[in-house]
PDB file of C-alpha atoms and ligand atoms in Angstrom:
ATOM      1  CA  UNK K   1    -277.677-153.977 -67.600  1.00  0.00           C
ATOM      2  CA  UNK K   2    -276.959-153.608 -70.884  1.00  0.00           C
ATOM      3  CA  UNK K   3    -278.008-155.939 -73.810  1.00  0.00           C
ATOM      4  CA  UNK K   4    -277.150-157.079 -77.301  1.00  0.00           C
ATOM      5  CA  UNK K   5    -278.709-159.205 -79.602  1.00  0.00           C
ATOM      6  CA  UNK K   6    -277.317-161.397 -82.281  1.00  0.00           C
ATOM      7  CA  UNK K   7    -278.670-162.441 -85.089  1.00  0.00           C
ATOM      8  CA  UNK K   8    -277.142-165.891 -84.301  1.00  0.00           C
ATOM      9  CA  UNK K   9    -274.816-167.794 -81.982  1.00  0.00           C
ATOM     10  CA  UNK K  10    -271.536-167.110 -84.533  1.00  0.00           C
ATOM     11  CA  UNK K  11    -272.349-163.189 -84.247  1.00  0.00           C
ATOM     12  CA  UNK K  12    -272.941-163.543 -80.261  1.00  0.00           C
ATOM     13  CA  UNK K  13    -269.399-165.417 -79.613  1.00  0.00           C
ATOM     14  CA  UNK K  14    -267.786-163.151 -81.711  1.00  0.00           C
ATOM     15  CA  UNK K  15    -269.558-159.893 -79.748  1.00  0.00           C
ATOM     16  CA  UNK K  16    -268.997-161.640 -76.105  1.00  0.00           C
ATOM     17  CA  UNK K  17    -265.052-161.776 -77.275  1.00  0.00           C
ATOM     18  CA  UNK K  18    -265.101-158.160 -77.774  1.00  0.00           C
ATOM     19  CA  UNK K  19    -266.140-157.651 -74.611  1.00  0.00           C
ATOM     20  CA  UNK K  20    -263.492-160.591 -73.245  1.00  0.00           C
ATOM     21  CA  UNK K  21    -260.513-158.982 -75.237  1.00  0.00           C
ATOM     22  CA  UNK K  22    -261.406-155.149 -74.165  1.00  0.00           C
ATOM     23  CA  UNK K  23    -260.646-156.828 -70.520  1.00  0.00           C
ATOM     24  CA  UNK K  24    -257.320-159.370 -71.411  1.00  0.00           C
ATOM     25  CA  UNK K  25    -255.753-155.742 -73.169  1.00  0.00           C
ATOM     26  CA  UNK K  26    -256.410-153.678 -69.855  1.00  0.00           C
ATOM     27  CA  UNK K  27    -253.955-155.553 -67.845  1.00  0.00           C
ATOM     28  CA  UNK K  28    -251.256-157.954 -68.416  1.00  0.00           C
ATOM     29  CA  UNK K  29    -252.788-160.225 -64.803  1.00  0.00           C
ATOM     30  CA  UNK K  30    -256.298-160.110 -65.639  1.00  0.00           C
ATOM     31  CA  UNK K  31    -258.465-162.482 -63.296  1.00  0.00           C
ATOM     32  CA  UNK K  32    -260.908-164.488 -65.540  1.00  0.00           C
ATOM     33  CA  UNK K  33    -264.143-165.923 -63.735  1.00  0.00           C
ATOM     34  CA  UNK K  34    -265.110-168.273 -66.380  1.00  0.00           C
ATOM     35  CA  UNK K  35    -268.294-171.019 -67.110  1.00  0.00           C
ATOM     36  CA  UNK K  36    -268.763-174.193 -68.956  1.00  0.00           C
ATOM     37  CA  UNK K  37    -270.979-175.693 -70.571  1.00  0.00           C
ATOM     38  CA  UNK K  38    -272.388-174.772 -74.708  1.00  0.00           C
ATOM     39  CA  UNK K  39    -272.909-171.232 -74.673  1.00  0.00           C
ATOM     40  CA  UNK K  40    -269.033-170.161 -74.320  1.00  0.00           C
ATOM     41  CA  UNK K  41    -267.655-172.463 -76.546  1.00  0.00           C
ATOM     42  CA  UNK K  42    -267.880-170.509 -79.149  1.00  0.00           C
ATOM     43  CA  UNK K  43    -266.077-167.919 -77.244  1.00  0.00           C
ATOM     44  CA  UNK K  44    -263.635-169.941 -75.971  1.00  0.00           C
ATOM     45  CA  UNK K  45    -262.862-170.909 -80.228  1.00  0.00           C
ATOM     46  CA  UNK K  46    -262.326-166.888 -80.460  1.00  0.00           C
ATOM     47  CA  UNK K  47    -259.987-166.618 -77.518  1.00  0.00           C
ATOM     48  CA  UNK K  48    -257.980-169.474 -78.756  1.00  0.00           C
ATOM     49  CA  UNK K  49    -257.696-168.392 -82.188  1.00  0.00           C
ATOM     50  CA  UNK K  50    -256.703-164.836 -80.823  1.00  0.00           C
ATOM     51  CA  UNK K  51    -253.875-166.531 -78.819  1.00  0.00           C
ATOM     52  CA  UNK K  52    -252.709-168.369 -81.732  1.00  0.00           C
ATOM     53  CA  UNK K  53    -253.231-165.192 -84.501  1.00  0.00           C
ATOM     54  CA  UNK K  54    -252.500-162.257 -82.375  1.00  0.00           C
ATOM     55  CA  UNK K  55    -250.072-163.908 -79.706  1.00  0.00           C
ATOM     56  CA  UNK K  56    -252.699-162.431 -76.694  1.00  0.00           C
ATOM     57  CA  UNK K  57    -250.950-164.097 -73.621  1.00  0.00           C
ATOM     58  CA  UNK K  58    -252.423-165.865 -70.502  1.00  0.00           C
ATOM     59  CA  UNK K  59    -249.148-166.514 -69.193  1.00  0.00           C
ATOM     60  CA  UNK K  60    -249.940-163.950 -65.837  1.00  0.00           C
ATOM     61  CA  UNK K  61    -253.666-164.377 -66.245  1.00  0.00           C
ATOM     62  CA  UNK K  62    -255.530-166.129 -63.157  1.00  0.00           C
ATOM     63  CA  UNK K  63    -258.916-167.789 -63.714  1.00  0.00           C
ATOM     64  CA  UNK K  64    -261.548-169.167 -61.313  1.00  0.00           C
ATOM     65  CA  UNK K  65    -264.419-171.499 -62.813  1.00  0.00           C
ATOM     66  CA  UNK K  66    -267.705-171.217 -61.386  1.00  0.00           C
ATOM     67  CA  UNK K  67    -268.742-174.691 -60.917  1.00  0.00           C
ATOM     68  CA  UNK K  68    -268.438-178.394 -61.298  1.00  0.00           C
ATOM     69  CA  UNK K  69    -269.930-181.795 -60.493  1.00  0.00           C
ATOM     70  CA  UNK K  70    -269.883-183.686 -57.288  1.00  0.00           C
ATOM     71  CA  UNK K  71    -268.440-187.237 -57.024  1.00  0.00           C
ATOM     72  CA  UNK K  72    -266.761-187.022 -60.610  1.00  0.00           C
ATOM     73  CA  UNK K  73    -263.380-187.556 -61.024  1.00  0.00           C
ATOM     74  CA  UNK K  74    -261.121-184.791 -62.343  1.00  0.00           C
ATOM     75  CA  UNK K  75    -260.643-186.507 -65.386  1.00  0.00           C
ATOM     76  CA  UNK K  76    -263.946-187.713 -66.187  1.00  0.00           C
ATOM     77  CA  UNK K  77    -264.520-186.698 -69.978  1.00  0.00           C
ATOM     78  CA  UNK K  78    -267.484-185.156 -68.645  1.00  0.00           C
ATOM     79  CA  UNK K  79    -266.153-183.103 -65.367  1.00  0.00           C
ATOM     80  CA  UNK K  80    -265.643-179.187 -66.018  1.00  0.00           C
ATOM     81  CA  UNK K  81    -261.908-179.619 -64.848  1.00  0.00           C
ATOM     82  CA  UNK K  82    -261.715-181.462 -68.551  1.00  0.00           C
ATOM     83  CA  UNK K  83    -263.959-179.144 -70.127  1.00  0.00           C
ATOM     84  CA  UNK K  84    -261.274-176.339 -69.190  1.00  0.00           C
ATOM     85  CA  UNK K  85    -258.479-177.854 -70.190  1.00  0.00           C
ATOM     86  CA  UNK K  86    -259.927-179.058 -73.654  1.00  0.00           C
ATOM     87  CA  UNK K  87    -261.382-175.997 -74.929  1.00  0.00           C
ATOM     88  CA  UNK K  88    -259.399-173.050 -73.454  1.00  0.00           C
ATOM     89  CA  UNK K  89    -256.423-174.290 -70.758  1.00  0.00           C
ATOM     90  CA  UNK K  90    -254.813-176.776 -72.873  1.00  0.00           C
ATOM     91  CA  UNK K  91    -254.722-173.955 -76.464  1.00  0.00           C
ATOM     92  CA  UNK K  92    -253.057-171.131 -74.794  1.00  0.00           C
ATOM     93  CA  UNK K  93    -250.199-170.182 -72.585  1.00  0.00           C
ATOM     94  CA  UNK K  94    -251.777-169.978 -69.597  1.00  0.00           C
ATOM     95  CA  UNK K  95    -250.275-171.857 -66.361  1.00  0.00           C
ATOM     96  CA  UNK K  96    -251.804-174.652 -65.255  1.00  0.00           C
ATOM     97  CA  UNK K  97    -250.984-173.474 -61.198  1.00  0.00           C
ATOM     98  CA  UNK K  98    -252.938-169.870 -62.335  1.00  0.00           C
ATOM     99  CA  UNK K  99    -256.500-172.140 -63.322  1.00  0.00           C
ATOM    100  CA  UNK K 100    -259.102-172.948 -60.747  1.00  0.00           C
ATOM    101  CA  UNK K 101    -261.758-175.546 -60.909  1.00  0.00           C
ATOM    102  CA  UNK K 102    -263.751-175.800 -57.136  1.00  0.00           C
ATOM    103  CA  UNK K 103    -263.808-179.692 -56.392  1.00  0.00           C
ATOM    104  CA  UNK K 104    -264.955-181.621 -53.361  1.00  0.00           C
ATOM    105  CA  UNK K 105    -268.281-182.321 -51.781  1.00  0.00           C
ATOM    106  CA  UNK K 106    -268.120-180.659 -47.883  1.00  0.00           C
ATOM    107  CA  UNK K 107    -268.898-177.002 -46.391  1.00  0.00           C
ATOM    108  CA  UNK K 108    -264.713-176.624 -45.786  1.00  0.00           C
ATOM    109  CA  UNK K 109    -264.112-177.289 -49.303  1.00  0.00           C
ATOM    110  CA  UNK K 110    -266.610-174.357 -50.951  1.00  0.00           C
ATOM    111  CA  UNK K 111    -265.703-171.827 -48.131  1.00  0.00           C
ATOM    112  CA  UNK K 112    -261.733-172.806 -49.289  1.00  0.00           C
ATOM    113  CA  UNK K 113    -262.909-172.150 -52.812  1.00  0.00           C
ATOM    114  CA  UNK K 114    -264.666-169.071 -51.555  1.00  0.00           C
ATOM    115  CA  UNK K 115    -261.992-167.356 -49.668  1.00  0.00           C
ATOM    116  CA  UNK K 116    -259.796-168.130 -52.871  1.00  0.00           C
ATOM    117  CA  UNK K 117    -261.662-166.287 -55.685  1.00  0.00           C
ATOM    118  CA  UNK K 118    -260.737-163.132 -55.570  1.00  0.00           C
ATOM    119  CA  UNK K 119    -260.526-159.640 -57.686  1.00  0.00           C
ATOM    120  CA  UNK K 120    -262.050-161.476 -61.003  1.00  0.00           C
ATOM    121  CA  UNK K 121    -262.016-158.794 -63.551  1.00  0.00           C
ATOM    122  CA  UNK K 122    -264.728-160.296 -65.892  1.00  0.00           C
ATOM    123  CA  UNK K 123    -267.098-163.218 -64.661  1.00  0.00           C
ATOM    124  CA  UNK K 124    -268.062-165.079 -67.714  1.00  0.00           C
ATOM    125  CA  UNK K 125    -271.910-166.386 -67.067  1.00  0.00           C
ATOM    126  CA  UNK K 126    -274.357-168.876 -68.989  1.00  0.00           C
ATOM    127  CA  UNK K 127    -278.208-169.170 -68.172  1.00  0.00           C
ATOM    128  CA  UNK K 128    -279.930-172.079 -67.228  1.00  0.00           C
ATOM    129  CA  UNK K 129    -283.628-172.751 -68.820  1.00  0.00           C
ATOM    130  CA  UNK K 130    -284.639-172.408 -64.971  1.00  0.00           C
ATOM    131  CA  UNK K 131    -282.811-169.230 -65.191  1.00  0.00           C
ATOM    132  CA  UNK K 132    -279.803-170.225 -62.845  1.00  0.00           C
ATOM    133  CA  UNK K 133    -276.398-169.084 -63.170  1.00  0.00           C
ATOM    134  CA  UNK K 134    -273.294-171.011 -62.080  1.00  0.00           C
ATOM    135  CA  UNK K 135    -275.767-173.933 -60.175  1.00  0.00           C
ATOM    136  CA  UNK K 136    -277.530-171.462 -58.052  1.00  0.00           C
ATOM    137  CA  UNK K 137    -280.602-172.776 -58.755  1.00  0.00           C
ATOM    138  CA  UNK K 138    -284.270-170.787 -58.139  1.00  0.00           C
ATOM    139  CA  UNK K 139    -284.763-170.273 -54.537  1.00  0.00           C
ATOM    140  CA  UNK K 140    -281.060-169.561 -53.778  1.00  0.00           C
ATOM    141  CA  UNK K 141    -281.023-166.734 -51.510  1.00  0.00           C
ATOM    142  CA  UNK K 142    -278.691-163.843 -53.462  1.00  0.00           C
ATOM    143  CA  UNK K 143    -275.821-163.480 -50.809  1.00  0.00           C
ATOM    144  CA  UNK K 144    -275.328-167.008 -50.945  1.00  0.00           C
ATOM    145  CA  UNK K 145    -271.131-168.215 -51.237  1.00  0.00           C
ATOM    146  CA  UNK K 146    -269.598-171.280 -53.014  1.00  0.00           C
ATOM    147  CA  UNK K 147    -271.509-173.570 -51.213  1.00  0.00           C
ATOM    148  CA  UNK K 148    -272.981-177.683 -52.469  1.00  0.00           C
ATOM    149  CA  UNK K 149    -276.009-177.912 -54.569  1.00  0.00           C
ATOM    150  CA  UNK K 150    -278.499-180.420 -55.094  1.00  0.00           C
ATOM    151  CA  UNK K 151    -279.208-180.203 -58.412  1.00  0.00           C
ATOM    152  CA  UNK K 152    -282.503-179.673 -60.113  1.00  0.00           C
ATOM    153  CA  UNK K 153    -284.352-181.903 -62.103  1.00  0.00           C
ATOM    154  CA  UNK K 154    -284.571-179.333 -65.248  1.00  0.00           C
ATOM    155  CA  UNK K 155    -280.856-178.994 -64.998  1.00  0.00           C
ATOM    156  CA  UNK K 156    -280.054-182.471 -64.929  1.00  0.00           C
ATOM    157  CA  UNK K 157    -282.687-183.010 -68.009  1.00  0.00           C
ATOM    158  CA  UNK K 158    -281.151-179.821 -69.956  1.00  0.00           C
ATOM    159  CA  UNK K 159    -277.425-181.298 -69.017  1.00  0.00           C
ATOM    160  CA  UNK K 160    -278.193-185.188 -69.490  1.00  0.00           C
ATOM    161  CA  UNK K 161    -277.238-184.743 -73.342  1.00  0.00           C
ATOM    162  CA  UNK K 162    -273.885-185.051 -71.984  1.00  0.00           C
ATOM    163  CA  UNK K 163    -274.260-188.317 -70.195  1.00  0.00           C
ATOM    164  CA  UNK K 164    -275.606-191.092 -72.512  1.00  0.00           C
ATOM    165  CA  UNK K 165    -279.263-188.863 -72.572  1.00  0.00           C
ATOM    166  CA  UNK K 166    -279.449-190.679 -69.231  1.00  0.00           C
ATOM    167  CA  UNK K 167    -280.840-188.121 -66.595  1.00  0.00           C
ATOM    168  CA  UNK K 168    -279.628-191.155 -64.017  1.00  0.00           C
ATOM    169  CA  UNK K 169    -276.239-190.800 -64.969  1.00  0.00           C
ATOM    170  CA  UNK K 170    -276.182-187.205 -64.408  1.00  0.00           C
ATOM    171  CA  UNK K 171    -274.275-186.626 -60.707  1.00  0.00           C
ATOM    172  CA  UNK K 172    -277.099-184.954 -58.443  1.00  0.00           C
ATOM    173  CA  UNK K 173    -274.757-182.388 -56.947  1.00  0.00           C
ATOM    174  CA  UNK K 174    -272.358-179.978 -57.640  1.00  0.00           C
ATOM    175  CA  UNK K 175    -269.907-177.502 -55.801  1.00  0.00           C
ATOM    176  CA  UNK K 176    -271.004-174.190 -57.104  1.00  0.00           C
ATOM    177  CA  UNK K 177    -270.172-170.327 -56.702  1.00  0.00           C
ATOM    178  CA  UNK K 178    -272.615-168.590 -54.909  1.00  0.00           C
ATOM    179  CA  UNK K 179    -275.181-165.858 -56.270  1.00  0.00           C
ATOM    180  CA  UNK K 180    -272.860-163.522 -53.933  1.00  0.00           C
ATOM    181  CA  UNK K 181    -269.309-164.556 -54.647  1.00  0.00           C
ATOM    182  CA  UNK K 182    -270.613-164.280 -58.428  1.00  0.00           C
ATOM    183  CA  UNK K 183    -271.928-160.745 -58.032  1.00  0.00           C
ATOM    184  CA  UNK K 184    -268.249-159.228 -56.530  1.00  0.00           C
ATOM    185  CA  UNK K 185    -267.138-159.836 -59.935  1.00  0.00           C
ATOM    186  CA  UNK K 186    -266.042-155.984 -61.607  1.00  0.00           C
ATOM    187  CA  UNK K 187    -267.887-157.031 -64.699  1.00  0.00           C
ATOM    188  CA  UNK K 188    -270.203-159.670 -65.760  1.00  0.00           C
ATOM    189  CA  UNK K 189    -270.979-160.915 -69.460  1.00  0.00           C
ATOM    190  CA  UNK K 190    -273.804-163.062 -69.650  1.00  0.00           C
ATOM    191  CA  UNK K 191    -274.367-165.153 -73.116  1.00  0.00           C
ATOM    192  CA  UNK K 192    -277.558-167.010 -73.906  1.00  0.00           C
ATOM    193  CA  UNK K 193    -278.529-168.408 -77.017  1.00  0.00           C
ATOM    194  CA  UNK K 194    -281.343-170.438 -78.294  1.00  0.00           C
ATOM    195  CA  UNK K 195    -284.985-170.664 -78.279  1.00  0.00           C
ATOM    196  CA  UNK K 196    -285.148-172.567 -74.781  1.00  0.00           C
ATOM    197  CA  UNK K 197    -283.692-169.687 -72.896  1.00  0.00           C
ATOM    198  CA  UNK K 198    -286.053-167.346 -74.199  1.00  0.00           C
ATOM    199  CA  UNK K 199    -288.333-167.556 -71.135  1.00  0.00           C
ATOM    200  CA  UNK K 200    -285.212-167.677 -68.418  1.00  0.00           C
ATOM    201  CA  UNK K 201    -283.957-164.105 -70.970  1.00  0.00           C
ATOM    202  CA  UNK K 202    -287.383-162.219 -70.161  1.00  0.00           C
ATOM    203  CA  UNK K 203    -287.266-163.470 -66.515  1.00  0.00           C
ATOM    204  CA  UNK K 204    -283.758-161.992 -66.136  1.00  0.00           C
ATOM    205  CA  UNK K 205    -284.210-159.008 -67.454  1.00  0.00           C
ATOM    206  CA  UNK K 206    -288.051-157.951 -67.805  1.00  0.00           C
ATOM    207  CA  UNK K 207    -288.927-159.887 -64.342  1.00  0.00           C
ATOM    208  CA  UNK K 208    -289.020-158.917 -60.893  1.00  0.00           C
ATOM    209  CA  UNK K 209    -285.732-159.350 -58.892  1.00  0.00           C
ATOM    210  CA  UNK K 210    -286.409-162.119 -57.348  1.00  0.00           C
ATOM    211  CA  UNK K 211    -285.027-165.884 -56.206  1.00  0.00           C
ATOM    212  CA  UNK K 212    -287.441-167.402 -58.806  1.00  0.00           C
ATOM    213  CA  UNK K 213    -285.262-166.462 -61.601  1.00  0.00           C
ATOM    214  CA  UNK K 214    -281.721-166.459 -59.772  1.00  0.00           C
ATOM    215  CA  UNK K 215    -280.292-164.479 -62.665  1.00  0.00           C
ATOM    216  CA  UNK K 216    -282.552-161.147 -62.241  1.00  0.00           C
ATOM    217  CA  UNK K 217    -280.033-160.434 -59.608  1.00  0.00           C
ATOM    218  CA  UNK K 218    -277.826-158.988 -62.560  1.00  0.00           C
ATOM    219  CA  UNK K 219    -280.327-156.489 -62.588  1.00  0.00           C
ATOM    220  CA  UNK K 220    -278.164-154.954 -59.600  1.00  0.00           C
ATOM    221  CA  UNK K 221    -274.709-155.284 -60.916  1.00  0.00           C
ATOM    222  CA  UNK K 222    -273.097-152.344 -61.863  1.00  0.00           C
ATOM    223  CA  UNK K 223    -271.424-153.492 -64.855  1.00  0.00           C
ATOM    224  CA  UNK K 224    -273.463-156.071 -67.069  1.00  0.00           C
ATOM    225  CA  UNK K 225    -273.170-157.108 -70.230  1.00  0.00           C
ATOM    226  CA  UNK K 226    -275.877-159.684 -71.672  1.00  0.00           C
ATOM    227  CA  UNK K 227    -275.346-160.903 -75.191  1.00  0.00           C
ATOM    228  CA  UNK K 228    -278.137-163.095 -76.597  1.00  0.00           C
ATOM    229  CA  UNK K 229    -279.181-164.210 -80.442  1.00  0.00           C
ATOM    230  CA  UNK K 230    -282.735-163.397 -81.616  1.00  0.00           C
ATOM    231  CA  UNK K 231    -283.778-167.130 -80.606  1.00  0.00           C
ATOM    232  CA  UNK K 232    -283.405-166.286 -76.933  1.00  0.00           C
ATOM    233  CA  UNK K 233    -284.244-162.712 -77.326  1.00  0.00           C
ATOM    234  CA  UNK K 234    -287.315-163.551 -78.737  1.00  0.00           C
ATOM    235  CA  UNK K 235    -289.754-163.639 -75.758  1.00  0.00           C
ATOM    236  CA  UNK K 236    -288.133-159.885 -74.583  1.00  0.00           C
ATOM    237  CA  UNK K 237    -291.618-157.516 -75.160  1.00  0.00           C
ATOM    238  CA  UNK K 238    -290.031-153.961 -74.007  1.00  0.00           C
TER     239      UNK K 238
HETATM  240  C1  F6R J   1    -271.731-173.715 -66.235  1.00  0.00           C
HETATM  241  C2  F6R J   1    -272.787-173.076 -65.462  1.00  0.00           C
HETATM  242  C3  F6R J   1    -274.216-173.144 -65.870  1.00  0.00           C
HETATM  243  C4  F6R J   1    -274.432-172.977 -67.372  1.00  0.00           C
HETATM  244  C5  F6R J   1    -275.916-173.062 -67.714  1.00  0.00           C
HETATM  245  C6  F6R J   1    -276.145-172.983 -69.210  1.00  0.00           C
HETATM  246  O1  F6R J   1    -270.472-173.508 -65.635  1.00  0.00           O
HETATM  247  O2  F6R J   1    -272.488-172.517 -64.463  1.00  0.00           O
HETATM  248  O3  F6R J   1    -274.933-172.140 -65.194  1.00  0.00           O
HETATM  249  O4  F6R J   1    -273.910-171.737 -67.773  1.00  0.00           O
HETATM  250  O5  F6R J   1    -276.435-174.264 -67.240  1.00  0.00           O
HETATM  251  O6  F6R J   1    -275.587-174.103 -69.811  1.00  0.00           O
HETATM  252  P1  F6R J   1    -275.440-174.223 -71.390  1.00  0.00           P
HETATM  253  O7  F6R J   1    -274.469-173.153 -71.798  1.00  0.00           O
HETATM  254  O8  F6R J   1    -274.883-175.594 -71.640  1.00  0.00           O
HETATM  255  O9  F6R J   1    -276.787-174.012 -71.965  1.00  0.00           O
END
């Protein structure tokens, strides 16, 4: 695993699209596993700007998202199908046919999703305060696939600024890579930022590998990069 720290969250989206643009340069049909959410937003702004500035195409580039709600429409302002499209999809050249968002609530529709991601170059991760990544939340055994979640409380608190700051508004399940399907990924980059992840950073990296904090399991990847700001680095003691 290797790490960098930022001094703040404009020095960590501009270091995490180093990493993205070393990988859209090495091949013209790069496969893009990417997340939602605040943390890559920033990075998202970079890859857009790079389209626009440097004329970087997505035209043959294939990406798989890692997540999204259950029993939201499509094209809810709040599903991640609309997060996509409004801060990366809809900005660049990419083709709508090449984008994947998993959708649907049963077992046939997450092994579909499943058996579909395939050969992702870079896998694009946040980190939940409980220390999930996509929704695998703690417990999730590590070989787990796409599979349904019930969400947990923490995540539905830490995700209800979306909704209204109404934790009842915020769906209870989601469709979700698995801990396994993530970890096939060539490369990960994992971003945090901010003072709340702090304790989910030093779990991830400092803990045991264990269930408890889903993402120590990056600890076994072969090719990590996590890129946090001082905020969230600040509870890191070695
Ligand atoms: C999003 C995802 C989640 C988020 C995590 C952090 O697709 O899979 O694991 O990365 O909840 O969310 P933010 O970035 O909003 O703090």
């Amino acid at each position: 695993m290797k790490l960098i720290i930022t001094k703040d969250y404009n020095e960590l989206s501009k270091e995490a699209f180093k990493v993205m643009k070393e990988v859209l340069d090495s091949k013209k049909d790069v496969v893009l596993g990417l997340a939602t959410g605040s943390s890559p937003v920033g990075l998202y702004a970079e890859m857009v700007a790079d389209h626009k500035n440097n004329g970087t195409s997505y035209k043959d580039i294939v990406t798989y998202n890692l997540d999204e709600y259950v029993d939201i429409d499509r094209n809810d302002p709040q599903s991640y199908y609309t997060f996509m499209n409004e801060q990366l999809f809809s900005h660049v050249d990419i083709k709508p046919e090449n984008t994947h968002v998993p959708y649907g609530n049963t077992a046939e529709a997450a092994k579909e999703y499943d058996d579909a991601v395939k050969g992702v170059d870079i896998q694009l991760l946040g980190i939940g305060r409980n220390g999930h990544i996509g929704f695998n939340e703690p417990g999730t055994p590590f070989e787990e696939r796409t599979h349904i979640v019930e969400l947990t409380e923490s995540t539905r608190d830490a995700n209800k600024r979306f909704f209204d700051n109404d934790i009842n508004k915020v769906p209870t399940h989601a469709i979700s890579q698995g801990i396994g399907t993530v970890m096939d990924a060539k490369k990960i980059l994992l971003i945090a930022n901010g003072e709340d992840k702090a304790d989910a950073v030093k779990a991830m990296i400092e803990g045991p590998l264990s269930t408890d904090c889903p993402a120590s399991v990056l600890q076994n990847h072969p090719d990590c990069i996590v890129i946090v700001d001082e905020a969230a680095a600040s509870k890191l003691t070695k």
